[in-house]
Amino acid sequence: MRGLIVLANGYEDNEALTTRDVLIRSGLDIITTSINDTKVVVSSHGLATLSDITINEVDNLDYDFIILPGGLKGVNNIKNSDDARNLIMKFYHGNKDIYAICAAPSILIELNILKDIPFTCFPSFEKGQETYYTGEGVTSSGRFITAKSMYYSIDFALKIIERKLGAKVAEKILKSLKGEE
């Protein structure tokens, strides 16, 4: 299983990097892509990160799922990027899983992807889909997993692992993270 994390300047550090870390521990192949012209992406807290590839190098057929971290500036940069929006729509139309955390579900709302699908996000980013907003820490619905905030990054990653590799693997990773195994 191979996943793609989309990074834009202003992404939320924990939502991207913790999610990536936990997923890699499970054995999933996780690739980061920059929406910039270069592989360098700067987080919301000023961390310069070197992504694996740029968005121009992505072939969405090589990936089973896509992850969109939050961070207000990063989310707005994705919303303003034709390449990023087109990539997300390729995953959607290709019936591939889409996972988003914090403010990032608002991207999916604007693209009309979360229409009539239960989801969660950082409060106030549910505008236009209030009826389906759960307010939960993590919501799994069909091929979508959404999370409320940075606090839920580990739970978000564990839910992705459960979806892709099963509950036993997710439980094993959780125990390992807690130092219990």
Coordinates of N, CA, C and O in Angstrom, one line a residue:
M1 N 0.8 -1.2 0.0 CA 0.0 0.0 0.0 C 0.9 1.2 0.0 O 1.8 1.3 0.8
R2 N 0.5 2.2 -0.8 CA 1.3 3.4 -1.0 C 0.4 4.6 -0.9 O -0.6 4.7 -1.5
G3 N 0.8 5.6 0.0 CA 0.1 6.8 0.2 C 0.9 8.0 -0.2 O 2.1 8.0 -0.1
L4 N 0.2 9.1 -0.5 CA 0.8 10.3 -0.8 C 0.3 11.4 0.1 O -0.9 11.6 0.3
I5 N 1.2 12.1 0.7 CA 0.9 13.3 1.6 C 1.2 14.6 0.8 O 2.4 14.7 0.4
V6 N 0.2 15.4 0.7 CA 0.4 16.7 -0.1 C 0.8 17.8 0.9 O 0.2 18.1 1.9
L7 N 2.0 18.4 0.6 CA 2.5 19.4 1.4 C 2.6 20.8 0.7 O 3.0 20.8 -0.4
A8 N 2.0 21.8 1.3 CA 2.0 23.1 0.8 C 2.6 24.0 1.9 O 2.5 23.8 3.1
N9 N 3.3 25.1 1.5 CA 3.8 26.0 2.5 C 2.7 26.4 3.4 O 1.6 26.8 3.0
G10 N 3.0 26.3 4.7 CA 2.1 26.6 5.8 C 1.4 25.4 6.3 O 0.4 25.5 7.1
Y11 N 1.8 24.1 5.9 CA 1.1 22.9 6.4 C 1.4 22.8 7.9 O 2.4 23.3 8.4
E12 N 0.5 22.2 8.6 CA 0.6 22.0 10.1 C 1.6 20.9 10.3 O 1.4 19.7 9.9
D13 N 2.7 21.2 11.0 CA 3.8 20.2 11.3 C 3.3 18.9 11.8 O 3.6 17.8 11.2
N14 N 2.6 18.9 12.9 CA 2.2 17.6 13.5 C 1.3 16.8 12.6 O 1.4 15.6 12.6
E15 N 0.4 17.5 12.0 CA -0.6 16.7 11.2 C 0.0 16.0 10.0 O -0.4 14.9 9.6
A16 N 1.1 16.6 9.5 CA 1.8 15.9 8.4 C 2.8 14.9 8.9 O 2.8 13.8 8.5
L17 N 3.7 15.4 9.7 CA 4.9 14.6 10.1 C 4.5 13.5 11.1 O 5.1 12.4 11.0
T18 N 3.6 13.7 12.0 CA 3.2 12.6 12.9 C 2.5 11.6 12.2 O 2.7 10.4 12.3
T19 N 1.5 12.0 11.3 CA 0.8 11.1 10.5 C 1.7 10.2 9.7 O 1.7 9.0 9.6
R20 N 2.7 10.9 9.0 CA 3.7 10.2 8.2 C 4.5 9.2 9.0 O 4.6 8.0 8.7
D21 N 5.0 9.6 10.2 CA 5.7 8.7 11.1 C 5.0 7.5 11.5 O 5.5 6.4 11.4
V22 N 3.8 7.7 12.0 CA 3.0 6.5 12.4 C 2.7 5.6 11.3 O 2.8 4.3 11.4
L23 N 2.3 6.1 10.1 CA 2.0 5.2 9.0 C 3.3 4.5 8.5 O 3.1 3.3 8.2
I24 N 4.4 5.1 8.5 CA 5.6 4.4 8.1 C 5.9 3.2 9.1 O 6.4 2.2 8.7
R25 N 5.7 3.4 10.4 CA 5.9 2.4 11.4 C 5.1 1.2 11.1 O 5.4 0.1 11.5
S26 N 4.0 1.3 10.4 CA 3.1 0.2 10.1 C 3.6 -0.6 8.9 O 3.0 -1.6 8.6
G27 N 4.5 0.0 8.2 CA 5.0 -0.6 6.9 C 4.4 -0.1 5.7 O 4.8 -0.5 4.6
L28 N 3.5 0.9 5.8 CA 2.9 1.5 4.6 C 4.0 2.4 4.0 O 4.9 3.0 4.6
D29 N 4.0 2.4 2.6 CA 4.9 3.3 1.9 C 4.3 4.6 1.7 O 3.3 4.8 1.1
I30 N 4.9 5.6 2.3 CA 4.4 7.0 2.3 C 5.3 7.9 1.6 O 6.5 8.0 2.0
I31 N 4.8 8.6 0.7 CA 5.6 9.6 -0.1 C 5.0 11.0 0.1 O 3.8 11.2 0.2
T32 N 5.9 12.0 0.3 CA 5.5 13.4 0.4 C 5.7 14.1 -0.9 O 6.7 13.9 -1.6
T33 N 4.7 14.9 -1.2 CA 4.9 15.7 -2.5 C 4.7 17.2 -2.2 O 3.8 17.6 -1.4
S34 N 5.5 18.0 -2.7 CA 5.4 19.5 -2.6 C 4.6 20.0 -3.7 O 4.7 19.6 -4.9
I35 N 3.7 21.0 -3.4 CA 2.9 21.6 -4.5 C 3.8 22.8 -5.1 O 3.3 23.4 -6.0
N36 N 4.9 23.0 -4.5 CA 5.8 24.1 -5.0 C 6.6 23.6 -6.2 O 6.6 22.4 -6.5
D37 N 7.3 24.5 -6.8 CA 8.2 24.1 -7.9 C 9.4 23.3 -7.5 O 10.1 22.7 -8.3
T38 N 9.7 23.4 -6.2 CA 10.9 22.7 -5.6 C 10.3 21.7 -4.5 O 9.2 21.8 -4.1
K39 N 11.2 20.9 -4.1 CA 10.9 19.9 -3.1 C 10.8 20.5 -1.7 O 10.3 19.9 -0.7
V40 N 11.3 21.7 -1.5 CA 11.3 22.4 -0.2 C 9.9 23.0 0.1 O 9.4 23.7 -0.7
V41 N 9.5 22.6 1.3 CA 8.2 23.2 1.8 C 8.4 23.6 3.2 O 9.1 23.0 4.0
V42 N 7.8 24.8 3.5 CA 8.0 25.4 4.9 C 6.7 25.2 5.6 O 5.6 25.7 5.2
S43 N 6.8 24.6 6.8 CA 5.6 24.4 7.6 C 5.1 25.7 8.3 O 5.7 26.7 8.2
S44 N 3.9 25.5 9.0 CA 3.3 26.7 9.6 C 4.2 27.2 10.8 O 4.1 28.4 11.1
H45 N 5.1 26.4 11.3 CA 6.0 26.9 12.3 C 7.5 27.1 11.8 O 8.4 27.1 12.6
G46 N 7.6 27.2 10.5 CA 8.9 27.6 9.9 C 9.9 26.5 9.7 O 11.0 26.8 9.4
L47 N 9.4 25.2 9.8 CA 10.3 24.1 9.5 C 10.4 23.9 8.0 O 9.4 23.6 7.4
A48 N 11.6 24.0 7.5 CA 11.9 23.7 6.1 C 12.0 22.2 5.9 O 12.8 21.6 6.6
T49 N 11.1 21.7 5.1 CA 11.0 20.2 4.9 C 11.4 19.9 3.4 O 11.0 20.6 2.5
L50 N 12.1 18.8 3.2 CA 12.4 18.4 1.9 C 11.4 17.2 1.5 O 11.5 16.1 2.1
S51 N 10.5 17.5 0.6 CA 9.5 16.4 0.2 C 10.3 15.4 -0.7 O 11.3 15.7 -1.2
D52 N 9.6 14.3 -0.8 CA 10.2 13.2 -1.7 C 10.2 13.6 -3.2 O 11.1 13.3 -3.9
I53 N 9.1 14.2 -3.6 CA 8.8 14.6 -5.0 C 8.1 15.9 -5.1 O 7.5 16.4 -4.1
T54 N 8.0 16.5 -6.3 CA 7.1 17.6 -6.5 C 5.8 17.1 -7.1 O 5.8 16.0 -7.7
I55 N 4.8 18.0 -7.1 CA 3.5 17.6 -7.6 C 3.6 17.2 -9.1 O 2.8 16.4 -9.6
N56 N 4.5 17.8 -9.8 CA 4.7 17.5 -11.2 C 5.2 16.1 -11.5 O 5.1 15.6 -12.6
E57 N 5.7 15.5 -10.5 CA 6.3 14.1 -10.6 C 5.3 13.0 -10.1 O 5.6 11.8 -10.2
V58 N 4.1 13.4 -9.7 CA 3.1 12.5 -9.2 C 2.3 11.9 -10.3 O 1.8 12.6 -11.2
D59 N 2.2 10.6 -10.3 CA 1.3 9.8 -11.1 C 0.3 9.2 -10.2 O 0.6 8.2 -9.5
N60 N -0.9 9.7 -10.1 CA -1.9 9.2 -9.1 C -2.2 7.8 -9.2 O -2.7 7.2 -8.2
L61 N -1.9 7.1 -10.3 CA -2.2 5.7 -10.4 C -1.2 4.9 -9.6 O -1.4 3.7 -9.3
D62 N -0.1 5.5 -9.1 CA 0.9 4.8 -8.3 C 0.5 4.8 -6.8 O 1.3 4.3 -6.0
Y63 N -0.6 5.4 -6.4 CA -0.9 5.6 -5.0 C -2.3 5.0 -4.7 O -3.2 5.1 -5.6
D64 N -2.4 4.5 -3.5 CA -3.7 3.9 -3.1 C -4.6 5.0 -2.4 O -5.8 4.8 -2.3
F65 N -3.9 6.0 -1.8 CA -4.6 7.0 -1.0 C -3.8 8.3 -1.0 O -2.6 8.3 -1.2
I66 N -4.6 9.4 -0.7 CA -4.0 10.7 -0.5 C -4.3 11.2 0.8 O -5.4 11.0 1.4
I67 N -3.4 12.0 1.4 CA -3.6 12.6 2.7 C -3.3 14.1 2.6 O -2.3 14.6 2.0
L68 N -4.3 14.9 3.2 CA -4.2 16.3 3.2 C -4.1 16.8 4.6 O -5.1 16.8 5.3
P69 N -2.9 17.3 5.0 CA -2.8 17.9 6.4 C -3.4 19.3 6.4 O -3.6 19.9 5.3
G70 N -3.7 19.7 7.6 CA -4.2 21.1 7.7 C -3.1 22.1 7.9 O -2.0 21.9 7.4
G71 N -3.5 23.2 8.6 CA -2.6 24.4 8.6 C -3.3 25.4 7.7 O -3.4 25.1 6.5
L72 N -3.8 26.4 8.2 CA -4.6 27.4 7.5 C -3.9 27.9 6.2 O -4.5 27.8 5.1
K73 N -2.7 28.3 6.3 CA -2.0 28.8 5.1 C -1.8 27.7 4.1 O -1.9 27.9 2.9
G74 N -1.4 26.5 4.6 CA -1.2 25.4 3.7 C -2.5 25.0 3.0 O -2.5 24.7 1.8
V75 N -3.6 24.9 3.7 CA -4.9 24.6 3.1 C -5.2 25.6 2.1 O -5.6 25.3 1.0
N76 N -5.0 26.9 2.4 CA -5.3 27.9 1.4 C -4.4 27.8 0.2 O -4.9 28.1 -1.0
N77 N -3.2 27.5 0.4 CA -2.3 27.3 -0.8 C -2.7 26.1 -1.7 O -2.6 26.2 -2.9
I78 N -3.2 25.0 -1.0 CA -3.7 23.9 -1.8 C -5.0 24.4 -2.6 O -5.1 24.1 -3.8
K79 N -5.9 25.1 -1.9 CA -7.1 25.6 -2.6 C -6.8 26.5 -3.8 O -7.5 26.5 -4.7
N80 N -5.7 27.2 -3.7 CA -5.3 28.1 -4.8 C -4.4 27.5 -5.8 O -3.9 28.2 -6.7
S81 N -4.1 26.2 -5.7 CA -3.3 25.5 -6.7 C -4.1 24.6 -7.6 O -4.7 23.6 -7.2
D82 N -4.1 25.0 -8.9 CA -4.8 24.1 -9.9 C -4.2 22.7 -9.9 O -5.0 21.8 -9.9
D83 N -2.9 22.6 -9.8 CA -2.3 21.3 -9.8 C -2.8 20.4 -8.6 O -3.1 19.2 -8.7
A84 N -2.8 21.0 -7.4 CA -3.2 20.3 -6.2 C -4.7 19.9 -6.3 O -5.1 18.8 -6.0
R85 N -5.5 20.8 -6.7 CA -7.0 20.5 -6.8 C -7.2 19.4 -7.9 O -8.0 18.5 -7.6
N86 N -6.5 19.5 -9.0 CA -6.7 18.5 -10.0 C -6.2 17.1 -9.5 O -6.8 16.1 -9.9
L87 N -5.1 17.1 -8.8 CA -4.6 15.9 -8.2 C -5.7 15.2 -7.3 O -6.0 14.0 -7.4
I88 N -6.2 16.0 -6.4 CA -7.3 15.5 -5.5 C -8.5 15.0 -6.3 O -9.0 13.9 -5.9
M89 N -8.9 15.7 -7.3 CA -10.0 15.2 -8.1 C -9.7 13.9 -8.8 O -10.6 13.1 -9.0
K90 N -8.4 13.7 -9.2 CA -8.0 12.4 -9.9 C -8.2 11.3 -8.9 O -8.7 10.2 -9.2
F91 N -7.8 11.5 -7.6 CA -8.0 10.5 -6.6 C -9.5 10.2 -6.4 O -9.9 9.1 -6.3
Y92 N -10.3 11.3 -6.3 CA -11.7 11.2 -6.1 C -12.3 10.4 -7.3 O -13.1 9.4 -7.0
H93 N -12.1 10.8 -8.5 CA -12.7 10.1 -9.7 C -12.1 8.7 -9.9 O -12.8 7.9 -10.5
G94 N -10.9 8.5 -9.3 CA -10.3 7.1 -9.4 C -10.8 6.2 -8.3 O -10.3 5.1 -8.2
N95 N -11.8 6.7 -7.5 CA -12.3 5.9 -6.4 C -11.2 5.5 -5.4 O -11.3 4.4 -4.8
K96 N -10.3 6.4 -5.2 CA -9.2 6.1 -4.2 C -9.5 6.8 -2.9 O -10.3 7.8 -2.9
D97 N -9.0 6.3 -1.8 CA -9.3 6.8 -0.5 C -8.6 8.2 -0.4 O -7.5 8.5 -0.9
I98 N -9.4 9.1 0.3 CA -9.0 10.5 0.6 C -9.1 10.7 2.1 O -10.1 10.5 2.7
Y99 N -8.0 11.2 2.7 CA -7.9 11.4 4.1 C -7.5 12.9 4.4 O -6.6 13.4 3.7
A100 N -8.2 13.6 5.3 CA -7.9 15.0 5.5 C -8.1 15.3 7.0 O -9.0 14.8 7.7
I101 N -7.3 16.2 7.5 CA -7.3 16.5 8.9 C -7.4 18.1 9.2 O -6.8 18.8 8.4
C102 N -8.1 18.4 10.2 CA -8.2 19.8 10.7 C -8.9 20.7 9.7 O -10.1 20.6 9.5
A103 N -8.2 21.7 9.1 CA -8.8 22.6 8.1 C -8.9 21.9 6.7 O -9.7 22.4 5.9
A104 N -8.2 20.9 6.5 CA -8.1 20.3 5.1 C -9.5 19.7 4.6 O -9.7 19.8 3.4
P105 N -10.4 19.2 5.4 CA -11.7 18.8 4.9 C -12.4 20.0 4.1 O -13.2 19.7 3.2
S106 N -12.1 21.2 4.5 CA -12.7 22.3 3.8 C -12.3 22.3 2.3 O -13.1 22.8 1.5
I107 N -11.2 21.8 2.0 CA -10.8 21.7 0.5 C -11.8 20.7 -0.1 O -12.3 21.0 -1.2
L108 N -12.1 19.6 0.5 CA -13.0 18.6 0.0 C -14.4 19.2 -0.1 O -15.1 18.9 -1.1
I109 N -14.8 20.0 0.8 CA -16.1 20.7 0.7 C -16.2 21.6 -0.5 O -17.1 21.6 -1.2
E110 N -15.1 22.4 -0.7 CA -15.1 23.3 -1.8 C -15.1 22.6 -3.1 O -15.6 23.1 -4.1
L111 N -14.5 21.4 -3.2 CA -14.5 20.6 -4.4 C -15.7 19.8 -4.6 O -15.9 19.0 -5.5
N112 N -16.7 19.9 -3.6 CA -17.9 19.2 -3.6 C -17.7 17.6 -3.5 O -18.6 16.9 -4.0
I113 N -16.7 17.2 -2.8 CA -16.3 15.8 -2.7 C -17.0 15.2 -1.4 O -17.4 14.1 -1.4
L114 N -17.2 16.0 -0.4 CA -17.8 15.5 0.9 C -19.3 15.7 0.9 O -19.9 15.5 1.9
K115 N -19.9 15.9 -0.3 CA -21.4 16.1 -0.3 C -22.1 14.9 0.3 O -21.9 13.8 -0.2
D116 N -22.9 15.1 1.3 CA -23.7 14.0 1.9 C -22.9 12.9 2.6 O -23.4 11.8 2.7
I117 N -21.7 13.3 3.0 CA -20.8 12.3 3.7 C -20.5 12.8 5.1 O -20.0 13.9 5.2
P118 N -20.7 11.9 6.1 CA -20.3 12.4 7.4 C -18.8 12.6 7.5 O -18.0 11.8 7.0
F119 N -18.4 13.7 8.2 CA -17.0 14.1 8.3 C -16.8 14.9 9.6 O -17.8 15.4 10.2
T120 N -15.5 15.1 9.9 CA -15.2 16.1 11.0 C -14.1 17.0 10.5 O -13.4 16.7 9.5
C121 N -13.9 18.0 11.2 CA -12.8 19.0 10.9 C -12.7 20.0 12.0 O -13.4 19.9 13.0
F122 N -11.7 20.9 11.9 CA -11.6 21.9 12.9 C -12.9 22.8 12.9 O -13.4 23.1 11.8
P123 N -13.5 23.0 14.1 CA -14.7 23.8 14.1 C -14.6 25.1 13.3 O -13.6 25.8 13.4
S124 N -15.6 25.4 12.5 CA -15.8 26.5 11.6 C -15.4 26.2 10.2 O -15.7 27.0 9.3
F125 N -14.7 25.1 10.0 CA -14.3 24.8 8.6 C -15.4 23.8 7.9 O -15.2 23.4 6.8
E126 N -16.5 23.6 8.6 CA -17.5 22.7 8.1 C -18.5 23.5 7.2 O -19.5 22.9 6.7
K127 N -18.3 24.8 7.1 CA -19.3 25.6 6.4 C -19.7 25.0 5.0 O -18.9 24.6 4.2
G128 N -21.0 24.9 4.8 CA -21.6 24.4 3.6 C -22.0 22.9 3.7 O -22.6 22.4 2.9
Q129 N -21.5 22.3 4.8 CA -21.8 20.9 5.0 C -22.2 20.6 6.5 O -21.9 19.5 7.0
E130 N -22.7 21.6 7.2 CA -23.0 21.5 8.6 C -23.8 20.2 9.0 O -23.6 19.6 10.0
T131 N -24.7 19.9 8.1 CA -25.6 18.7 8.4 C -24.8 17.4 8.6 O -25.2 16.6 9.4
Y132 N -23.7 17.3 7.9 CA -22.9 16.0 8.0 C -21.7 16.1 8.9 O -21.0 15.2 9.0
Y133 N -21.5 17.3 9.5 CA -20.4 17.5 10.4 C -20.7 16.7 11.7 O -21.7 16.9 12.4
T134 N -19.7 15.8 12.1 CA -19.9 14.9 13.3 C -19.4 15.6 14.6 O -19.8 15.2 15.6
G135 N -18.3 16.4 14.4 CA -17.6 16.9 15.6 C -16.8 15.9 16.3 O -16.2 16.3 17.4
E136 N -16.7 14.7 15.8 CA -15.8 13.7 16.4 C -14.4 14.0 16.3 O -14.0 14.8 15.4
G137 N -13.5 13.3 17.0 CA -12.1 13.4 16.9 C -11.6 12.9 15.5 O -10.9 13.5 14.8
V138 N -12.1 11.7 15.1 CA -11.9 11.1 13.8 C -13.2 10.5 13.3 O -13.9 9.9 14.1
T139 N -13.5 10.7 12.1 CA -14.7 10.2 11.4 C -14.2 9.4 10.2 O -13.5 9.9 9.4
S140 N -14.7 8.1 10.1 CA -14.5 7.3 9.0 C -15.8 7.0 8.3 O -16.7 6.6 8.9
S141 N -15.8 7.3 7.0 CA -17.0 7.2 6.2 C -16.7 6.8 4.8 O -16.2 7.6 4.1
G142 N -17.0 5.6 4.5 CA -16.7 5.1 3.1 C -15.2 5.2 2.9 O -14.4 4.7 3.7
R143 N -14.8 5.8 1.8 CA -13.4 5.9 1.5 C -12.7 7.2 2.0 O -11.6 7.5 1.6
F144 N -13.4 7.8 3.0 CA -12.9 9.0 3.6 C -12.6 8.8 5.1 O -13.4 8.2 5.8
I145 N -11.5 9.4 5.5 CA -11.2 9.5 6.9 C -10.9 11.0 7.2 O -10.0 11.5 6.5
T146 N -11.5 11.6 8.2 CA -11.3 13.0 8.5 C -11.0 13.1 10.0 O -11.4 12.2 10.8
A147 N -10.2 14.1 10.4 CA -9.9 14.3 11.8 C -10.1 15.8 12.1 O -9.9 16.6 11.3
K148 N -10.4 16.0 13.4 CA -10.8 17.3 13.9 C -9.6 18.3 14.0 O -9.8 19.5 13.7
S149 N -8.5 17.9 14.5 CA -7.4 18.8 14.8 C -6.1 18.1 15.0 O -6.0 16.9 15.0
M150 N -5.1 18.9 15.2 CA -3.7 18.4 15.4 C -3.7 17.3 16.5 O -2.9 16.4 16.5
Y151 N -4.4 17.6 17.6 CA -4.5 16.7 18.7 C -4.8 15.2 18.3 O -4.3 14.3 18.9
Y152 N -5.5 15.0 17.2 CA -6.0 13.7 16.8 C -5.1 13.1 15.7 O -5.5 12.1 15.1
S153 N -3.9 13.6 15.5 CA -3.0 13.1 14.5 C -2.7 11.6 14.6 O -2.7 10.9 13.6
I154 N -2.4 11.2 15.8 CA -2.1 9.7 16.0 C -3.3 8.9 15.8 O -3.3 7.9 15.1
D155 N -4.5 9.3 16.3 CA -5.7 8.6 16.1 C -6.1 8.5 14.6 O -6.5 7.5 14.1
F156 N -5.8 9.6 13.9 CA -6.1 9.7 12.4 C -5.2 8.7 11.7 O -5.7 7.9 10.9
A157 N -3.9 8.6 12.0 CA -3.0 7.7 11.4 C -3.4 6.3 11.7 O -3.4 5.4 10.9
L158 N -3.8 6.0 13.0 CA -4.2 4.6 13.4 C -5.4 4.2 12.6 O -5.5 3.0 12.3
K159 N -6.3 5.1 12.4 CA -7.5 4.8 11.6 C -7.2 4.4 10.2 O -7.8 3.5 9.6
I160 N -6.2 5.2 9.6 CA -5.8 4.8 8.3 C -5.1 3.4 8.3 O -5.4 2.6 7.4
I161 N -4.3 3.1 9.2 CA -3.7 1.8 9.3 C -4.8 0.7 9.5 O -4.7 -0.3 8.8
E162 N -5.7 1.0 10.3 CA -6.8 0.0 10.5 C -7.5 -0.2 9.2 O -7.8 -1.4 8.8
R163 N -7.8 0.8 8.4 CA -8.5 0.7 7.1 C -7.6 -0.1 6.1 O -8.1 -0.9 5.4
K164 N -6.4 0.2 6.1 CA -5.5 -0.4 5.1 C -4.9 -1.7 5.4 O -4.7 -2.6 4.6
L165 N -4.6 -1.9 6.7 CA -3.9 -3.1 7.2 C -4.6 -4.0 8.2 O -4.2 -5.0 8.6
G166 N -5.7 -3.4 8.7 CA -6.5 -4.2 9.7 C -6.3 -3.7 11.1 O -5.4 -3.0 11.5
A167 N -7.3 -4.0 11.9 CA -7.4 -3.6 13.3 C -6.2 -4.2 14.2 O -5.7 -3.5 15.1
K168 N -5.8 -5.4 13.9 CA -4.7 -6.0 14.7 C -3.4 -5.2 14.4 O -2.6 -5.0 15.4
V169 N -3.1 -4.8 13.2 CA -1.9 -4.0 13.0 C -2.0 -2.7 13.6 O -1.0 -2.2 14.3
A170 N -3.2 -2.0 13.6 CA -3.3 -0.7 14.2 C -3.1 -0.9 15.7 O -2.5 0.0 16.3
E171 N -3.7 -1.9 16.3 CA -3.5 -2.1 17.8 C -2.0 -2.4 18.1 O -1.5 -1.9 19.1
K172 N -1.3 -3.1 17.3 CA 0.1 -3.4 17.5 C 0.9 -2.1 17.5 O 1.8 -1.9 18.3
I173 N 0.6 -1.2 16.5 CA 1.3 0.0 16.4 C 1.0 0.9 17.6 O 1.9 1.5 18.1
L174 N -0.3 1.0 18.0 CA -0.6 1.8 19.2 C 0.2 1.3 20.4 O 0.7 2.1 21.1
K175 N 0.2 0.0 20.6 CA 1.0 -0.5 21.8 C 2.4 -0.1 21.7 O 3.1 0.2 22.7
S176 N 3.0 -0.2 20.5 CA 4.4 0.1 20.3 C 4.6 1.6 20.6 O 5.6 2.0 21.2
L177 N 3.7 2.5 20.1 CA 3.8 3.9 20.4 C 3.8 4.2 21.9 O 4.4 5.2 22.3
K178 N 3.0 3.5 22.6 CA 2.8 3.7 24.0 C 3.9 3.0 24.8 O 4.0 3.1 26.1
G179 N 4.8 2.3 24.2 CA 5.9 1.5 24.9 C 5.4 0.3 25.6 O 6.0 -0.1 26.6
E180 N 4.3 -0.2 25.1 CA 3.7 -1.4 25.8 C 4.1 -2.7 25.1 O 3.6 -3.8 25.5
E181 N 4.8 -2.6 24.0 CA 5.1 -3.9 23.3 C 6.5 -3.8 22.6 O 7.0 -2.8 22.2

